[in-house]
PDB file of C-alpha atoms in Angstrom:
ATOM      1  CA  MET A   9     -39.695  -7.854 -13.020  1.00 44.00           C
ATOM      2  CA  ARG A  10     -40.167  -4.174 -11.836  1.00 41.00           C
ATOM      3  CA  SER A  11     -38.998  -5.299  -8.480  1.00 42.00           C
ATOM      4  CA  PHE A  12     -36.136  -6.895 -10.087  1.00 34.00           C
ATOM      5  CA  LEU A  13     -35.149  -3.836 -11.771  1.00 33.00           C
ATOM      6  CA  THR A  14     -35.730  -1.672  -8.792  1.00 34.00           C
ATOM      7  CA  LEU A  15     -33.233  -4.013  -6.826  1.00 33.00           C
ATOM      8  CA  LEU A  16     -30.597  -4.009  -9.750  1.00 33.00           C
ATOM      9  CA  PHE A  17     -30.601  -0.096  -9.853  1.00 34.00           C
ATOM     10  CA  GLY A  18     -30.642   0.075  -6.139  1.00 36.00           C
ATOM     11  CA  VAL A  19     -27.384  -2.048  -5.889  1.00 35.00           C
ATOM     12  CA  ALA A  20     -25.740  -0.178  -8.888  1.00 35.00           C
ATOM     13  CA  PHE A  21     -26.568   3.108  -7.269  1.00 33.00           C
ATOM     14  CA  LEU A  22     -25.292   1.883  -3.916  1.00 34.00           C
ATOM     15  CA  SER A  23     -22.023   0.590  -5.343  1.00 36.00           C
ATOM     16  CA  SER A  24     -21.321   3.708  -7.168  1.00 37.00           C
ATOM     17  CA  PHE A  25     -20.912   5.420  -3.775  1.00 42.00           C
ATOM     18  CA  ALA A  26     -19.002   2.657  -2.148  1.00 58.00           C
ATOM     19  CA  GLN A  27     -15.544   3.294  -0.141  1.00 84.00           C
ATOM     20  CA  PHE A  28     -12.544   3.391  -2.139  1.00 93.00           C
ATOM     21  CA  SER A  29     -10.505   0.396  -1.186  1.00 95.00           C
ATOM     22  CA  GLY A  30      -7.079  -0.358  -2.955  1.00 97.00           C
ATOM     23  CA  SER A  31      -3.972   1.572  -3.419  1.00 97.00           C
ATOM     24  CA  VAL A  32      -2.816   5.092  -4.677  1.00 96.00           C
ATOM     25  CA  GLU A  33       0.483   5.855  -5.889  1.00 96.00           C
ATOM     26  CA  PHE A  34       1.910   9.163  -6.152  1.00 95.00           C
ATOM     27  CA  LYS A  35       5.271  11.373  -6.474  1.00 94.00           C
ATOM     28  CA  TYR A  36       5.930  14.467  -4.390  1.00 92.00           C
ATOM     29  CA  TYR A  37       8.350  16.898  -5.782  1.00 92.00           C
ATOM     30  CA  ALA A  38       9.938  19.576  -3.976  1.00 89.00           C
ATOM     31  CA  LEU A  39      13.161  21.772  -4.722  1.00 83.00           C
ATOM     32  CA  LYS A  40      15.541  19.293  -3.234  1.00 82.00           C
ATOM     33  CA  ASP A  41      13.874  16.286  -3.519  1.00 84.00           C
ATOM     34  CA  THR A  42      11.585  13.658  -4.861  1.00 87.00           C
ATOM     35  CA  THR A  43       9.397  11.243  -2.683  1.00 89.00           C
ATOM     36  CA  LEU A  44       7.491   8.053  -4.058  1.00 93.00           C
ATOM     37  CA  ASN A  45       4.466   6.975  -1.834  1.00 96.00           C
ATOM     38  CA  THR A  46       1.424   4.717  -1.643  1.00 97.00           C
ATOM     39  CA  TYR A  47      -1.481   4.670  -0.090  1.00 97.00           C
ATOM     40  CA  TRP A  48      -3.303   1.318   1.192  1.00 97.00           C
ATOM     41  CA  VAL A  49      -6.819   1.984   2.011  1.00 97.00           C
ATOM     42  CA  LYS A  50      -9.208  -0.323   3.506  1.00 96.00           C
ATOM     43  CA  ASP A  51     -12.378   0.420   5.176  1.00 93.00           C
ATOM     44  CA  LYS A  52     -11.409   3.125   7.872  1.00 94.00           C
ATOM     45  CA  LYS A  53      -7.668   2.465   7.649  1.00 96.00           C
ATOM     46  CA  ILE A  54      -4.894   3.842   5.586  1.00 97.00           C
ATOM     47  CA  ARG A  55      -1.048   3.119   5.727  1.00 96.00           C
ATOM     48  CA  LEU A  56       1.169   5.464   3.950  1.00 96.00           C
ATOM     49  CA  ASP A  57       4.248   4.022   2.903  1.00 95.00           C
ATOM     50  CA  GLN A  58       7.257   6.437   1.658  1.00 92.00           C
ATOM     51  CA  TYR A  59       9.959   4.745  -0.356  1.00 91.00           C
ATOM     52  CA  ALA A  60      13.817   5.256  -0.840  1.00 79.00           C
ATOM     53  CA  LYS A  61      14.483   6.779  -4.382  1.00 76.00           C
ATOM     54  CA  LYS A  62      17.661   4.114  -4.706  1.00 71.00           C
ATOM     55  CA  ASN A  63      16.571   0.655  -3.820  1.00 71.00           C
ATOM     56  CA  ASN A  64      12.812   1.478  -3.838  1.00 77.00           C
ATOM     57  CA  THR A  65      12.662   0.134  -0.100  1.00 85.00           C
ATOM     58  CA  ILE A  66       9.989   1.535   2.580  1.00 88.00           C
ATOM     59  CA  GLU A  67      11.577   4.193   4.444  1.00 87.00           C
ATOM     60  CA  GLY A  68       9.042   4.708   6.780  1.00 89.00           C
ATOM     61  CA  SER A  69       5.255   4.383   6.991  1.00 93.00           C
ATOM     62  CA  PHE A  70       2.120   6.080   9.053  1.00 94.00           C
ATOM     63  CA  ILE A  71      -0.905   4.288   9.765  1.00 95.00           C
ATOM     64  CA  PHE A  72      -4.333   5.991  10.263  1.00 96.00           C
ATOM     65  CA  ASP A  73      -7.219   4.655  11.901  1.00 96.00           C
ATOM     66  CA  LEU A  74     -10.436   7.054  11.059  1.00 95.00           C
ATOM     67  CA  ASP A  75     -12.306   5.481  13.754  1.00 95.00           C
ATOM     68  CA  ALA A  76      -9.940   5.858  16.400  1.00 94.00           C
ATOM     69  CA  ASN A  77      -8.945   8.900  15.371  1.00 93.00           C
ATOM     70  CA  THR A  78      -5.055   7.781  15.788  1.00 94.00           C
ATOM     71  CA  ILE A  79      -1.971   7.895  13.707  1.00 95.00           C
ATOM     72  CA  LYS A  80       1.093   5.466  14.108  1.00 93.00           C
ATOM     73  CA  PHE A  81       4.628   5.836  12.861  1.00 91.00           C
ATOM     74  CA  VAL A  82       6.478   2.830  11.804  1.00 88.00           C
ATOM     75  CA  ASN A  83       9.970   2.525  10.734  1.00 84.00           C
ATOM     76  CA  PRO A  84      10.765  -0.862   9.341  1.00 73.00           C
ATOM     77  CA  LYS A  85      14.562  -0.587   9.463  1.00 72.00           C
ATOM     78  CA  ARG A  86      14.937   0.097  12.924  1.00 67.00           C
ATOM     79  CA  LYS A  87      12.156  -2.009  13.792  1.00 71.00           C
ATOM     80  CA  VAL A  88      10.152   0.766  15.976  1.00 70.00           C
ATOM     81  CA  TRP A  89       6.635   2.112  15.950  1.00 79.00           C
ATOM     82  CA  GLY A  90       4.721   4.451  18.242  1.00 81.00           C
ATOM     83  CA  ASP A  91       1.748   7.143  18.236  1.00 84.00           C
ATOM     84  CA  GLN A  92       2.213  10.120  15.880  1.00 83.00           C
ATOM     85  CA  LYS A  93       0.665  13.270  17.490  1.00 76.00           C
ATOM     86  CA  SER A  94      -1.440  15.493  15.041  1.00 66.00           C
ATOM     87  CA  GLU A  95       0.484  18.431  14.165  1.00 65.00           C
ATOM     88  CA  ILE A  96      -0.337  21.866  14.881  1.00 73.00           C
ATOM     89  CA  PRO A  97      -0.628  24.251  11.629  1.00 66.00           C
ATOM     90  CA  PRO A  98       1.395  27.197  11.891  1.00 69.00           C
ATOM     91  CA  VAL A  99      -0.631  30.590  11.720  1.00 76.00           C
ATOM     92  CA  MET A 100      -1.145  31.414   7.993  1.00 87.00           C
ATOM     93  CA  LYS A 101      -0.352  34.995   6.907  1.00 93.00           C
ATOM     94  CA  GLY A 102      -3.044  36.861   4.849  1.00 94.00           C
ATOM     95  CA  LYS A 103      -5.964  35.469   3.207  1.00 94.00           C
ATOM     96  CA  CYS A 104      -6.613  32.779   0.698  1.00 96.00           C
ATOM     97  CA  ASP A 105      -8.414  33.961  -2.720  1.00 97.00           C
ATOM     98  CA  ILE A 106      -9.936  30.735  -4.109  1.00 98.00           C
ATOM     99  CA  SER A 107     -11.535  30.355  -7.714  1.00 97.00           C
ATOM    100  CA  LYS A 108     -12.673  27.497  -9.737  1.00 95.00           C
ATOM    101  CA  GLY A 109     -11.467  26.600 -13.173  1.00 91.00           C
ATOM    102  CA  LYS A 110     -12.683  24.490 -15.908  1.00 88.00           C
ATOM    103  CA  GLY A 111     -12.699  20.678 -15.652  1.00 89.00           C
ATOM    104  CA  LYS A 112      -9.841  18.782 -16.777  1.00 91.00           C
ATOM    105  CA  THR A 113      -9.119  15.106 -17.405  1.00 93.00           C
ATOM    106  CA  ILE A 114      -5.369  13.960 -15.953  1.00 90.00           C
ATOM    107  CA  ASN A 115      -4.188  10.379 -16.680  1.00 83.00           C
ATOM    108  CA  GLY A 116      -7.937   9.381 -17.553  1.00 87.00           C
ATOM    109  CA  VAL A 117      -9.534  11.056 -14.123  1.00 91.00           C
ATOM    110  CA  LYS A 118     -12.045  13.627 -14.586  1.00 93.00           C
ATOM    111  CA  CYS A 119     -11.074  16.617 -12.202  1.00 96.00           C
ATOM    112  CA  ASN A 120     -12.216  20.117 -11.310  1.00 96.00           C
ATOM    113  CA  GLU A 121      -9.648  22.890 -11.126  1.00 97.00           C
ATOM    114  CA  TYR A 122      -9.268  25.049  -8.031  1.00 98.00           C
ATOM    115  CA  VAL A 123      -6.834  27.759  -7.729  1.00 98.00           C
ATOM    116  CA  VAL A 124      -6.027  28.869  -4.089  1.00 98.00           C
ATOM    117  CA  LYS A 125      -4.034  32.331  -3.903  1.00 98.00           C
ATOM    118  CA  ASN A 126      -2.507  34.142  -1.043  1.00 98.00           C
ATOM    119  CA  ALA A 127      -0.526  37.304  -2.240  1.00 97.00           C
ATOM    120  CA  GLU A 128       0.784  37.881   1.460  1.00 97.00           C
ATOM    121  CA  GLU A 129       2.637  34.645   1.446  1.00 97.00           C
ATOM    122  CA  ASN A 130       3.609  34.853  -2.313  1.00 98.00           C
ATOM    123  CA  THR A 131       2.019  31.612  -2.956  1.00 98.00           C
ATOM    124  CA  VAL A 132      -0.384  30.094  -5.554  1.00 98.00           C
ATOM    125  CA  ILE A 133      -1.498  26.575  -5.362  1.00 98.00           C
ATOM    126  CA  THR A 134      -3.395  24.902  -8.357  1.00 98.00           C
ATOM    127  CA  TYR A 135      -5.561  21.726  -7.368  1.00 98.00           C
ATOM    128  CA  TYR A 136      -7.022  19.283  -9.861  1.00 97.00           C
ATOM    129  CA  ILE A 137      -9.384  17.507  -7.966  1.00 97.00           C
ATOM    130  CA  THR A 138     -11.642  14.505  -8.623  1.00 96.00           C
ATOM    131  CA  SER A 139     -14.845  14.072  -6.547  1.00 90.00           C
ATOM    132  CA  GLU A 140     -15.301  10.188  -6.898  1.00 84.00           C
ATOM    133  CA  ASN A 141     -15.459   7.756  -3.839  1.00 88.00           C
ATOM    134  CA  TYR A 142     -12.108   8.570  -2.140  1.00 95.00           C
ATOM    135  CA  ASP A 143     -13.771   9.193   1.256  1.00 94.00           C
ATOM    136  CA  PHE A 144     -10.631   8.481   3.067  1.00 96.00           C
ATOM    137  CA  PHE A 145      -8.916  11.634   1.774  1.00 97.00           C
ATOM    138  CA  ILE A 146     -10.577  14.487   3.597  1.00 96.00           C
ATOM    139  CA  PRO A 147     -10.879  12.668   6.948  1.00 95.00           C
ATOM    140  CA  MET A 148      -7.169  11.503   6.854  1.00 96.00           C
ATOM    141  CA  MET A 149      -5.806  15.084   6.246  1.00 94.00           C
ATOM    142  CA  GLU A 150      -8.139  16.460   8.919  1.00 92.00           C
ATOM    143  CA  LEU A 151      -6.741  14.154  11.233  1.00 92.00           C
ATOM    144  CA  TRP A 152      -2.952  14.356  10.150  1.00 91.00           C
ATOM    145  CA  ASN A 153      -3.065  18.104  10.303  1.00 88.00           C
ATOM    146  CA  ARG A 154       0.032  18.919   8.303  1.00 88.00           C
ATOM    147  CA  LYS A 155       2.261  22.193   8.165  1.00 87.00           C
ATOM    148  CA  ASP A 156       2.899  22.169   4.238  1.00 90.00           C
ATOM    149  CA  LYS A 157       1.126  24.687   2.201  1.00 93.00           C
ATOM    150  CA  GLN A 158       0.022  22.085  -0.017  1.00 94.00           C
ATOM    151  CA  SER A 159      -2.165  20.665   2.936  1.00 93.00           C
ATOM    152  CA  ILE A 160      -3.242  23.855   4.596  1.00 94.00           C
ATOM    153  CA  TYR A 161      -4.327  25.729   1.480  1.00 96.00           C
ATOM    154  CA  PHE A 162      -6.221  22.419   0.313  1.00 96.00           C
ATOM    155  CA  GLY A 163      -8.170  22.778   3.585  1.00 94.00           C
ATOM    156  CA  LYS A 164      -8.984  26.245   2.557  1.00 95.00           C
ATOM    157  CA  ILE A 165     -11.176  24.991  -0.641  1.00 96.00           C
ATOM    158  CA  LYS A 166     -15.171  24.804   0.719  1.00 93.00           C
ATOM    159  CA  GLY A 167     -17.965  22.819  -0.629  1.00 93.00           C
ATOM    160  CA  LEU A 168     -15.900  19.595  -1.686  1.00 95.00           C
ATOM    161  CA  SER A 169     -17.622  16.202  -1.771  1.00 93.00           C
ATOM    162  CA  LYS A 170     -16.510  13.658   0.947  1.00 90.00           C
ATOM    163  CA  GLY A 171     -15.190  11.634  -1.589  1.00 94.00           C
ATOM    164  CA  SER A 172     -12.953  14.503  -3.105  1.00 96.00           C
ATOM    165  CA  MET A 173      -8.901  14.073  -3.628  1.00 97.00           C
ATOM    166  CA  PRO A 174      -6.313  16.092  -5.567  1.00 97.00           C
ATOM    167  CA  VAL A 175      -5.052  14.157  -8.398  1.00 96.00           C
ATOM    168  CA  MET A 176      -2.372  16.691  -9.192  1.00 97.00           C
ATOM    169  CA  SER A 177      -1.388  19.891  -7.345  1.00 97.00           C
ATOM    170  CA  GLU A 178       1.424  22.649  -7.842  1.00 97.00           C
ATOM    171  CA  GLU A 179       2.530  25.190  -5.491  1.00 98.00           C
ATOM    172  CA  ARG A 180       4.080  28.268  -7.314  1.00 97.00           C
ATOM    173  CA  GLN A 181       5.615  31.773  -6.337  1.00 97.00           C
ATOM    174  CA  ILE A 182       3.217  34.520  -7.388  1.00 97.00           C
ATOM    175  CA  SER A 183       5.997  36.891  -7.829  1.00 97.00           C
ATOM    176  CA  ASP A 184       7.964  34.773 -10.607  1.00 97.00           C
ATOM    177  CA  ASN A 185       5.883  31.496 -11.159  1.00 97.00           C
ATOM    178  CA  LYS A 186       8.641  29.453  -9.911  1.00 96.00           C
ATOM    179  CA  MET A 187       7.522  25.914  -8.905  1.00 95.00           C
ATOM    180  CA  ILE A 188       7.823  25.120  -5.109  1.00 96.00           C
ATOM    181  CA  SER A 189       6.258  21.774  -5.016  1.00 96.00           C
ATOM    182  CA  LYS A 190       4.142  19.330  -7.131  1.00 96.00           C
ATOM    183  CA  LEU A 191       1.928  16.095  -6.146  1.00 96.00           C
ATOM    184  CA  GLU A 192       1.017  13.881  -8.582  1.00 96.00           C
ATOM    185  CA  ILE A 193      -0.752  10.710  -8.777  1.00 95.00           C
ATOM    186  CA  THR A 194       0.436   8.079 -11.039  1.00 94.00           C
ATOM    187  CA  LYS A 195      -1.544   5.015 -10.538  1.00 94.00           C
ATOM    188  CA  ILE A 196      -4.720   4.099  -8.666  1.00 94.00           C
ATOM    189  CA  ASN A 197      -5.532   0.217  -8.163  1.00 95.00           C
ATOM    190  CA  LYS A 198      -9.081  -0.618  -6.871  1.00 94.00           C
ATOM    191  CA  GLY A 199      -9.402  -4.060  -5.081  1.00 95.00           C
ATOM    192  CA  ASP A 200      -8.813  -5.320  -1.594  1.00 95.00           C
ATOM    193  CA  VAL A 201      -6.130  -4.935   0.649  1.00 95.00           C
ATOM    194  CA  GLU A 202      -4.650  -7.407   3.069  1.00 94.00           C
ATOM    195  CA  GLN A 203      -5.309  -6.585   6.772  1.00 93.00           C
ATOM    196  CA  SER A 204      -1.460  -7.315   7.398  1.00 90.00           C
ATOM    197  CA  LYS A 205      -0.979  -4.053   5.859  1.00 90.00           C
ATOM    198  CA  PHE A 206      -2.134  -2.511   8.686  1.00 90.00           C
ATOM    199  CA  ASP A 207      -0.019  -4.270  11.255  1.00 82.00           C
ATOM    200  CA  ASN A 208       3.044  -2.560  12.852  1.00 69.00           C
ATOM    201  CA  ASN A 209       5.733  -4.179  10.676  1.00 61.00           C
TER     202      ASN A 209
END
């Protein structure tokens, strides 16, 4: 009986740390545009689909292979694909000051608040970060190496668990509190993803 309970506990413990598999839908708001996006995740591969606002068709995709450290772009309209080079981020002015706020639940997900402020760049970004089993997100961002401040400032937060992912983040100007950009996860679906999602199509 004891060995059975030990095995049962061990399985439950390991499953709580299992890698995420499924899809994550999110919106990215900027001053002039809003984009709809979906991450598809299976093992060490991620596909990012970016949708057109008018007819909800896929405008373009990126396929990340965390084992091979590669990124491919896919354009379904032109039926072309190729290797995407990792971007080199610009030199950041000044210094980021980071503070941790209170916990908050967003769309049923428990998050911790982190505020990253850079006075010289007149920018403050507030992140609401969950620390569940989204092991794909931080390695993907490190591989992608994007130039936008949302990505750069997130990389300045130290000590996050490897399963961390922002559920929502807001970029504002310090001087007038004007919203510059916002990222918000709208739906998380856990489950198996077909391997064909990661083909170049």
